XYZ file of N, CA and C in Angstrom:
690
model
N 14.371 -9.477 7.315
C 13.462 -8.990 6.241
C 12.211 -9.295 7.013
N 12.161 -10.342 6.853
C 10.931 -11.165 6.653
C 10.254 -11.179 7.667
N 10.637 -11.193 8.804
C 9.995 -10.609 10.009
C 9.680 -8.933 9.908
N 9.760 -8.090 9.005
C 9.570 -6.848 9.278
C 8.177 -7.390 7.885
N 8.561 -7.870 6.775
C 7.332 -8.046 5.701
C 6.479 -8.548 7.052
N 6.145 -9.597 7.168
C 5.527 -10.248 8.191
C 4.652 -9.587 9.095
N 5.439 -8.443 9.969
C 4.814 -7.441 10.918
C 3.970 -6.396 9.991
N 4.149 -5.535 8.791
C 3.681 -4.763 8.168
C 2.433 -5.505 7.046
N 2.673 -7.179 6.946
C 0.883 -7.556 6.312
C 0.187 -7.651 7.406
N 0.360 -8.145 9.203
C -0.082 -8.385 10.545
C -0.757 -6.667 10.652
N -0.276 -6.182 10.045
C -0.596 -5.007 10.223
C -1.473 -3.708 9.133
N -1.257 -4.031 8.004
C -2.376 -3.995 7.180
C -3.673 -4.714 6.711
N -3.409 -6.628 7.250
C -4.657 -6.770 7.386
C -5.528 -6.514 8.572
N -5.416 -6.477 9.623
C -5.772 -5.631 11.051
C -6.183 -4.266 10.531
N -5.780 -3.558 9.666
C -6.660 -2.290 9.384
C -7.780 -2.474 8.180
N -7.078 -3.447 7.679
C -8.413 -3.624 6.696
C -10.081 -4.661 7.406
N -9.614 -5.167 7.927
C -10.258 -5.534 8.713
C -10.474 -5.621 10.159
N -10.745 -4.511 10.515
C -10.922 -3.323 11.497
C -12.412 -3.609 11.364
N -13.310 -2.768 10.053
C -14.519 -2.241 9.260
C -15.632 -3.248 9.736
N -14.920 -4.680 8.902
C -16.086 -5.360 8.535
C -16.214 -5.849 10.114
N -15.711 -6.530 10.816
C -15.797 -6.870 12.117
C -16.225 -5.624 13.036
N -16.556 -4.791 12.939
C -17.117 -3.897 13.470
C -18.864 -4.061 12.715
N -18.664 -3.887 11.275
C -20.314 -4.124 10.437
C -20.955 -5.490 11.075
N -19.715 -6.380 11.023
C -20.584 -7.942 11.745
C -20.996 -7.258 13.116
N -20.441 -7.116 14.141
C -20.599 -7.004 14.947
C -22.250 -5.500 15.967
N -22.321 -5.100 14.892
C -23.456 -4.084 15.042
C -24.475 -4.730 14.238
N -24.156 -5.801 13.514
C -25.788 -6.516 12.495
C -25.912 -7.115 13.114
N -25.452 -8.001 13.958
C -25.359 -9.191 15.265
C -26.055 -8.767 16.590
N -25.545 -6.989 16.100
C -26.270 -6.280 18.093
C -27.759 -5.808 17.517
N -27.663 -6.112 16.526
C -29.268 -5.110 15.870
C -30.282 -6.348 15.374
N -29.585 -7.726 14.703
C -30.307 -8.901 15.285
C -31.119 -9.135 17.188
N -30.094 -9.185 17.470
C -30.677 -9.394 18.514
C -31.502 -9.117 19.412
N -31.233 -7.596 18.682
C -32.264 -6.730 19.415
C -33.610 -6.458 18.762
N -33.880 -7.203 17.467
C -35.200 -7.249 17.063
C -35.518 -8.358 16.740
N -35.209 -9.378 16.632
C -35.280 -10.578 16.893
C -36.507 -11.455 17.121
N -36.805 -10.599 17.742
C -38.326 -10.949 19.122
C -39.077 -9.939 19.003
N -39.250 -8.911 18.433
C -39.988 -8.573 17.510
C -41.219 -8.365 16.602
N -42.510 -8.541 17.199
C -43.326 -8.806 15.885
C -43.223 -8.367 14.767
N -42.776 -6.831 14.187
C -42.471 -7.012 12.730
C -41.871 -7.429 12.543
N -40.263 -7.848 12.670
C -39.302 -8.393 12.331
C -39.582 -10.277 11.756
N -39.237 -9.612 10.985
C -40.188 -10.606 9.404
C -38.049 -11.205 9.160
N -38.772 -13.064 8.703
C -37.835 -13.829 8.569
C -36.986 -13.263 7.184
N -37.805 -12.168 6.082
C -37.013 -12.272 4.949
C -36.137 -11.045 5.457
N -36.038 -10.374 5.928
C -35.447 -9.070 7.046
C -34.082 -9.462 8.098
N -34.423 -10.956 8.360
C -33.350 -11.282 8.820
C -32.636 -12.406 7.786
N -33.027 -12.836 6.903
C -32.090 -12.837 5.990
C -31.410 -12.169 5.318
N -31.854 -11.045 5.033
C -31.290 -9.710 4.465
C -29.611 -9.713 5.038
N -30.353 -9.317 6.767
C -28.466 -8.775 7.619
C -28.031 -10.386 6.966
N -28.114 -11.568 7.258
C -27.395 -12.963 7.562
C -26.656 -12.769 5.450
N -26.781 -12.201 5.213
C -26.255 -12.113 4.209
C -25.762 -10.883 3.660
N -26.027 -9.883 4.458
C -24.876 -8.536 4.345
C -23.636 -9.060 5.629
N -23.948 -10.013 6.612
C -23.024 -10.449 7.426
C -22.385 -11.378 6.890
N -22.818 -12.282 5.541
C -22.027 -13.240 4.889
C -20.945 -12.264 3.826
N -21.582 -11.306 2.987
C -20.264 -10.760 2.886
C -19.078 -9.379 3.126
N -19.482 -9.433 4.412
C -17.910 -8.864 5.391
C -17.355 -10.184 5.271
N -17.788 -11.716 5.814
C -16.705 -12.474 5.703
C -15.957 -12.951 4.481
N -16.830 -13.214 3.293
C -16.190 -13.379 2.215
C -15.246 -12.190 1.938
N -14.960 -10.600 2.328
C -14.156 -9.623 1.690
C -13.233 -10.026 3.037
N -13.173 -10.055 3.658
C -11.967 -10.669 4.884
C -11.627 -12.201 4.572
N -11.819 -12.684 4.507
C -11.991 -13.942 3.722
C -10.131 -13.927 2.105
N -11.285 -13.443 1.635
C -10.893 -12.672 0.072
C -9.712 -11.229 0.891
N -9.279 -10.714 1.831
C -7.686 -9.666 1.980
C -7.249 -11.261 2.600
N -6.958 -11.966 3.012
C -5.580 -12.747 3.706
C -6.078 -13.231 2.321
N -6.446 -13.919 1.396
C -6.034 -14.291 0.269
C -4.963 -13.149 -0.983
N -5.532 -11.902 -0.592
C -4.704 -11.094 -1.000
C -3.131 -10.525 -0.152
N -2.966 -10.773 0.768
C -2.559 -10.425 1.180
C -1.432 -11.383 0.992
N -2.073 -12.709 1.131
C -1.037 -14.415 0.726
C -0.363 -14.063 -0.786
N -1.477 -13.245 -1.509
C -0.041 -13.450 -2.371
C 0.626 -12.697 -2.904
N -0.010 -11.098 -2.310
C 1.308 -9.991 -1.972
C 2.889 -10.167 -1.806
N 2.811 -11.156 -0.687
C 3.731 -11.244 0.224
C 4.440 -12.869 -0.120
N 3.918 -12.825 -0.893
C 4.107 -14.730 -1.396
C 5.887 -14.121 -2.115
N 7.292 -14.891 -1.583
C 7.600 -14.629 -3.425
C 8.110 -14.993 -4.248
N 8.464 -14.014 -5.450
C 7.968 -14.498 -7.027
C 9.493 -15.625 -7.136
N 9.321 -16.588 -7.600
C 10.396 -17.366 -7.737
C 11.066 -17.651 -9.105
N 9.913 -16.512 -10.329
C 10.687 -16.215 -11.253
C 10.214 -15.539 -12.373
N 11.712 -15.400 -12.696
C 11.206 -13.421 -13.780
C 9.609 -13.666 -14.611
N 8.874 -12.699 -14.269
C 8.000 -12.425 -15.209
C 8.123 -10.761 -15.980
N 7.102 -11.421 -17.250
C 6.676 -9.788 -17.693
C 5.757 -8.962 -17.030
N 5.403 -8.255 -16.520
C 4.145 -7.528 -16.020
C 4.268 -6.152 -16.326
N 2.872 -5.673 -15.694
C 2.640 -4.800 -16.023
C 2.555 -2.947 -14.704
N 3.809 -2.305 -15.014
C 4.052 -1.102 -13.525
C 2.827 -0.959 -12.886
N 2.006 -0.481 -14.064
C 0.989 0.762 -13.704
C 0.030 -0.206 -12.349
N -0.083 -1.394 -13.326
C -0.923 -2.182 -12.887
C -0.584 -3.082 -10.990
N 0.773 -3.338 -10.939
C 1.465 -3.633 -10.247
C 1.296 -2.535 -8.608
N 1.324 -1.244 -9.006
C 0.737 -0.411 -8.163
C 0.194 -0.062 -7.668
N -1.121 -0.207 -8.495
C -2.524 0.274 -8.759
C -3.362 -1.025 -7.250
N -2.337 -2.007 -7.643
C -2.585 -3.305 -6.383
C -2.352 -3.259 -5.621
N -1.153 -2.681 -5.274
C -0.224 -1.965 -3.734
C -0.983 -1.058 -3.078
N -1.789 0.377 -4.318
C -2.662 0.942 -3.300
C -3.839 0.225 -3.026
N -4.544 -0.706 -4.054
C -4.808 -1.094 -3.395
C -5.551 -1.426 -1.487
N -4.063 -1.891 -1.740
C -3.542 -2.889 -0.578
C -3.670 -1.875 0.999
N -2.866 -1.554 0.274
C -3.802 0.396 1.657
C -4.625 1.116 1.399
N -5.266 1.018 0.993
C -6.091 1.990 0.664
C -7.012 2.092 2.295
N -7.195 0.905 3.263
C -7.634 1.054 4.576
C -7.256 2.735 5.188
N -6.080 2.177 5.029
C -4.800 3.097 5.786
C -5.290 5.041 5.233
N -4.807 5.143 3.436
C -4.797 5.562 2.697
C -6.212 6.683 3.342
N -7.497 5.996 3.506
C -9.052 6.605 3.614
C -8.367 7.072 4.985
N -8.123 6.264 5.639
C -7.630 7.000 7.289
C -7.233 8.143 7.371
N -6.478 8.504 6.133
C -5.626 9.751 6.539
C -5.982 10.787 5.292
N -7.204 10.005 5.039
C -7.520 10.574 3.944
C -6.572 11.850 2.671
N -5.947 10.759 2.705
C -5.091 10.345 1.603
C -5.215 10.720 -0.364
N -5.081 11.227 -0.965
C -5.170 11.891 -2.778
C -3.951 10.791 -3.264
N -4.630 9.828 -3.507
C -3.704 9.449 -4.448
C -4.035 9.350 -6.112
N -3.131 10.030 -6.710
C -2.841 9.885 -7.998
C -1.941 8.762 -8.889
N -2.469 8.214 -9.718
C -1.775 7.398 -10.907
C -1.584 7.537 -12.619
N -0.208 8.449 -12.232
C -0.494 8.927 -14.324
C 0.411 8.639 -14.935
N 0.300 8.161 -16.463
C 1.365 7.012 -17.120
C 1.094 6.329 -17.811
N 1.751 6.083 -18.274
C 0.835 4.359 -20.117
C 1.012 3.476 -18.861
N 0.411 2.272 -19.391
C 1.125 0.793 -19.039
C 2.720 0.641 -19.163
N 3.164 0.056 -18.436
C 4.599 -0.097 -19.476
C 4.842 -1.599 -18.828
N 4.893 -2.101 -19.731
C 6.074 -3.844 -19.109
C 6.994 -3.713 -18.480
N 7.673 -4.616 -18.220
C 8.622 -4.987 -17.801
C 9.158 -6.311 -16.650
N 10.509 -7.035 -17.080
C 10.673 -8.482 -16.526
C 10.989 -8.127 -15.002
N 10.720 -9.002 -14.346
C 11.693 -9.880 -12.947
C 10.175 -9.578 -11.720
N 11.050 -9.427 -10.416
C 9.784 -10.006 -9.846
C 8.821 -9.493 -8.722
N 7.238 -9.161 -9.470
C 6.437 -8.677 -9.230
C 6.340 -8.296 -8.192
N 6.241 -9.715 -7.189
C 5.740 -9.227 -5.589
C 6.755 -8.876 -5.446
N 7.717 -9.333 -5.419
C 9.445 -8.301 -4.325
C 9.504 -6.239 -5.230
N 8.622 -6.325 -5.694
C 8.504 -4.758 -6.813
C 7.636 -4.054 -6.156
N 5.921 -4.795 -6.044
C 5.599 -3.989 -5.235
C 5.393 -4.286 -3.694
N 6.375 -5.459 -3.227
C 6.737 -4.896 -0.760
C 7.542 -3.963 -1.297
N 8.231 -3.167 -2.171
C 9.523 -2.051 -2.867
C 8.234 -1.318 -2.726
N 7.305 -0.717 -3.622
C 6.375 0.203 -3.735
C 5.972 0.692 -2.489
N 5.440 -0.741 -2.126
C 4.278 -0.589 -0.312
C 5.278 0.156 0.550
N 6.886 -0.576 1.006
C 7.450 0.190 1.852
C 7.607 1.749 1.766
N 7.907 2.585 0.624
C 7.472 3.628 -0.264
C 6.211 4.797 0.406
N 5.023 3.458 -0.293
C 3.684 4.150 0.028
C 3.913 4.689 1.680
N 4.296 3.218 2.626
C 3.879 2.559 3.806
C 4.300 4.307 4.648
N 6.122 4.545 3.951
C 7.023 5.385 4.944
C 5.798 7.136 4.902
N 5.908 7.379 3.494
C 4.579 8.154 2.714
C 3.663 8.330 4.382
N 2.788 7.532 4.347
C 1.561 7.629 5.617
C 2.361 7.881 6.633
N 3.154 7.355 6.852
C 4.124 7.547 8.301
C 3.764 9.145 8.497
N 4.443 9.354 7.304
C 4.829 11.099 7.612
C 3.381 12.036 7.532
N 2.730 11.257 6.773
C 1.732 12.475 6.632
C 0.627 12.091 8.388
N 0.670 11.043 8.360
C -0.250 10.890 10.255
C 0.241 11.989 10.652
N 1.718 12.801 10.708
C 2.246 13.514 11.773
C 1.717 14.935 11.669
N 1.527 14.747 10.478
C 0.348 16.228 9.551
C -0.980 16.703 11.135
N -1.048 18.324 10.960
C -2.461 17.956 10.967
C -3.468 17.602 10.454
N -5.034 17.696 11.405
C -5.953 17.124 10.788
C -6.439 17.745 9.234
N -6.531 18.760 9.305
C -6.949 19.504 7.763
C -5.870 19.458 7.125
N -4.736 19.032 7.395
C -3.601 18.370 6.726
C -4.395 17.585 4.751
N -3.943 18.560 3.751
C -4.374 17.590 2.256
C -3.308 17.659 2.162
N -3.400 15.724 2.007
C -2.218 15.256 2.302
C -2.585 14.191 0.639
N -0.850 14.356 -0.233
C -1.164 14.435 -2.057
C 0.036 13.033 -1.579
N -0.758 11.609 -2.532
C 0.384 10.646 -2.960
C 0.893 10.934 -4.762
N 1.794 11.767 -4.869
C 1.612 11.562 -6.470
C 2.668 10.577 -7.556
N 1.674 9.176 -8.346
C 3.271 8.877 -9.008
C 2.667 8.539 -10.218
N 3.865 8.544 -10.891
C 3.689 8.489 -12.283
C 4.967 8.328 -12.735
N 4.131 7.347 -13.965
C 5.217 6.330 -14.458
C 5.354 6.538 -15.924
N 6.513 7.047 -16.259
C 7.535 7.879 -18.190
C 8.547 6.614 -18.375
N 8.445 6.660 -19.945
C 9.287 6.479 -20.088
C 10.527 7.534 -21.044
N 12.418 7.095 -20.914
C 12.679 8.651 -20.900
C 13.963 8.478 -21.568
N 14.751 8.086 -23.050
C 16.289 7.535 -23.286
C 16.531 5.984 -22.681
N 15.146 4.729 -22.961
C 15.371 4.059 -22.787
C 15.130 2.780 -22.316
N 14.471 3.968 -20.759
C 14.669 4.183 -19.410
C 13.106 3.653 -18.994
N 12.677 2.749 -18.253
C 11.257 3.363 -17.638
C 11.070 4.017 -15.969
N 10.189 4.922 -15.847
C 10.846 5.824 -14.435
C 9.812 5.666 -13.759
N 9.481 5.506 -12.653
C 8.570 5.859 -11.643
C 9.028 6.835 -10.613
N 7.873 7.875 -10.355
C 8.400 8.885 -8.982
C 6.820 8.875 -8.747
N 7.113 8.969 -6.922
C 6.186 8.901 -6.038
C 6.808 10.190 -4.860
N 5.349 11.126 -5.023
C 6.595 12.504 -4.367
C 4.512 12.034 -3.233
N 5.534 12.849 -2.101
C 3.922 12.720 -1.212
C 4.704 13.734 -0.089
N 3.756 15.164 0.005
C 3.745 16.680 0.190
C 3.739 16.507 1.695
N 4.205 15.464 2.646
C 4.323 15.786 3.938
C 5.888 16.353 4.752
N 6.409 16.823 3.802
C 7.667 18.207 4.153
C 8.281 17.035 3.439
N 9.830 18.317 3.934
C 11.592 17.614 3.575
C 11.945 17.388 4.177
N 12.939 16.613 3.845
C 13.572 15.252 4.598
C 14.984 16.115 5.075
N 15.486 16.960 5.959
C 16.546 16.951 6.451
C 17.796 16.440 6.006
N 18.478 17.717 4.407
C 19.616 16.536 4.397
C 20.286 16.800 4.635
N 20.602 17.110 6.020
C 21.979 15.734 6.635
C 21.570 15.125 6.953
N 20.847 14.484 6.931
C 20.306 12.702 6.619
C 19.697 12.168 4.913
N 19.140 13.275 5.035
C 18.920 12.363 3.275
C 19.481 10.963 2.790
N 21.056 11.573 2.639
C 21.932 10.484 2.160
C 21.645 9.229 2.604
N 21.135 9.072 3.844
C 21.165 7.787 4.801
C 20.136 7.485 4.790
N 18.700 7.338 4.533
C 17.726 7.143 4.195
C 17.791 5.617 4.281
N 18.367 5.207 3.333
C 17.893 3.854 3.205
C 19.131 2.583 3.642
N 20.310 3.326 4.513
C 20.818 2.407 5.186
C 19.981 1.274 5.972
N 20.007 0.900 6.591
C 19.431 -0.691 7.461
C 19.656 -0.221 9.162
N 18.550 0.121 9.601
C 18.209 0.460 10.854
C 17.707 1.481 10.944
N 18.378 2.158 9.759
C 18.375 4.231 10.097
C 16.570 4.474 9.860
N 16.565 5.420 10.729
C 14.803 5.678 11.031
C 15.121 7.582 11.177
N 14.659 8.117 10.210
C 14.418 9.436 9.754
C 12.931 10.052 11.030
N 13.856 11.189 11.177
C 13.467 12.383 12.365
C 11.195 12.047 12.388
N 10.944 12.256 11.008
C 9.159 11.635 10.827
C 8.485 10.277 11.115
N 9.787 9.777 11.378
C 8.770 7.763 11.831
C 9.090 7.425 13.119
N 8.439 7.219 13.850
C 7.736 6.754 15.728
C 7.922 5.809 16.032
N 8.105 4.835 14.163
C 7.893 2.871 15.049
C 8.132 2.884 13.823
N 8.188 1.250 13.656
C 8.946 0.658 12.552
C 10.238 0.153 13.263
N 10.730 -0.864 11.921
C 12.269 -1.064 12.331
C 13.108 -0.010 11.930
N 12.894 0.563 10.777
C 14.153 0.990 9.877
C 14.518 0.654 9.144
N 14.441 -0.997 8.237
C 14.883 -1.383 7.228
C 13.942 -1.302 6.221
N 12.530 -0.988 6.074
C 11.353 -0.588 5.221
C 12.428 0.103 3.563
N 12.892 1.089 3.914
C 13.300 1.765 2.738
C 14.575 1.034 1.530
N 15.752 0.473 3.284
C 16.287 -0.413 3.034
C 16.134 -1.293 1.879
N 14.896 -2.536 2.967
C 14.835 -3.165 1.956
C 13.948 -3.088 -0.115
N 13.648 -1.922 -0.012
C 13.354 -1.506 -1.156
C 14.809 -1.237 -2.023
N 15.420 -0.072 -1.302
C 16.581 -0.411 -2.876
C 16.769 -1.440 -2.592
N 17.603 -2.910 -1.625
C 17.962 -3.948 -2.479
C 17.083 -4.478 -3.192
N 15.673 -4.575 -2.958
C 14.987 -4.552 -4.080
C 14.859 -4.730 -5.933
N 15.010 -3.174 -5.499
C 15.215 -2.259 -6.496
C 16.692 -2.965 -7.500
N 17.705 -2.348 -6.950
C 18.794 -2.314 -7.184
C 19.211 -4.059 -7.170
N 18.951 -4.948 -6.641
C 19.425 -6.168 -7.156
C 18.247 -6.886 -7.859
N 16.918 -6.994 -7.247
C 16.215 -7.785 -8.073
C 15.955 -7.529 -9.096
N 15.636 -6.546 -9.077
C 15.247 -5.405 -10.539
C 16.242 -4.868 -11.464
N 17.257 -4.886 -10.929
C 18.623 -4.781 -11.190
C 18.437 -2.960 -11.920
N 17.967 -2.609 -11.554
C 17.419 -1.048 -11.425
C 18.424 0.097 -10.473
N 17.806 1.234 -10.242
C 18.168 2.189 -9.189
C 17.072 3.068 -8.397
N 17.676 3.946 -7.547
C 16.376 4.232 -6.896
C 17.224 5.460 -5.979
N 16.695 6.736 -5.525
C 17.190 8.065 -5.153
C 16.446 8.055 -4.405
N 15.977 9.519 -4.149
C 15.573 10.163 -3.588
C 15.801 11.623 -2.839
N 14.996 12.651 -3.103
C 15.135 14.436 -3.125
C 14.049 14.596 -2.827
N 14.485 15.738 -1.961
C 13.350 17.095 -1.278
C 12.704 17.803 -3.242
N 11.298 17.581 -2.794
C 10.582 18.584 -3.997
C 9.380 19.288 -3.464
N 10.028 20.707 -3.394
C 9.016 21.403 -3.000
C 8.370 21.679 -1.911
N 6.869 20.847 -1.299
C 6.759 20.867 0.260
C 6.762 19.275 0.183
N 7.976 18.552 -0.373
C 7.449 16.924 -0.074
C 9.217 16.493 -0.593
N 8.653 15.297 -0.735
C 9.867 14.497 -1.038
C 9.226 13.496 -2.549
N 10.744 13.206 -2.564
C 10.007 12.270 -4.508
C 11.424 11.433 -4.251
N 11.221 9.937 -5.049
C 11.401 8.527 -5.022
C 11.194 8.284 -6.543
N 12.555 8.390 -6.827
C 12.895 7.510 -8.079
C 13.141 6.535 -8.394
N 12.330 5.808 -9.558
C 12.980 4.788 -9.367
C 13.119 4.532 -11.033
N 14.428 3.988 -11.375
C 14.748 3.928 -12.794
C 14.771 2.187 -12.642
N 14.086 1.804 -14.244
C 13.868 0.472 -14.375
C 14.273 0.569 -15.678
N 15.760 -1.151 -16.210
C 15.693 -1.177 -17.652
C 14.340 -1.274 -18.801
N 14.320 -0.834 -19.305
C 13.025 -1.070 -20.677
C 13.158 -1.342 -21.920
N 14.458 -2.973 -21.470
C 14.373 -4.523 -21.905
C 12.958 -5.070 -22.766
N 12.106 -4.658 -22.253
C 10.768 -5.198 -22.331
C 10.004 -4.649 -23.254
N 8.889 -5.320 -22.930
C 7.778 -4.385 -24.736
C 6.503 -3.786 -23.737
N 6.097 -2.710 -24.411
C 4.903 -1.711 -24.173
C 3.994 -1.650 -24.278
N 3.111 -1.801 -24.222
C 1.467 -2.427 -23.730
C 0.832 -0.882 -23.664
């Protein structure tokens, strides 16, 4: 599980770093090609240096974000479900943009007691699974991930829907099994959703299930509503 999480983190960092590295390379080439020209002023040089510094700061912040994201939570805390999900979406933003995925998060801020970083990892696994399915679609496919947070019958619910197609009914009951790979997954360890189920049901004392809905799949997470709502 740790190796799988590490691999996911390195892959995500690579996605986040690719664009700023390209920007820095372009800045350096521009300076090299223009530094000897008479009309190239020191103010221009300083401006490009500042732009390069901004990219480097962004890359440094990315490392901090991922380090904090994957750091195991050592104690139970009261956290905002909606903010935790938004933070997870932000971590995946580069990949979301790459596949032009429209992500919506609906519902009010609900608070629960639990291990926040483990919860974020569980959400990340579901989103990554959706992204893998979407990546196999045609280029003009209008991809969607709809997330909704709500409270009902003294329980808190998170639904995560993607429109990348149904899972075959003959295997849908097995997707939380360790090392099981569905037809739309072409890479990975096959334990991401198993990790998610373990986190939700063991660490968070909740429930998770999946079902086909319309033109896609919806994951439903149920958590106890024994903490405050803000």
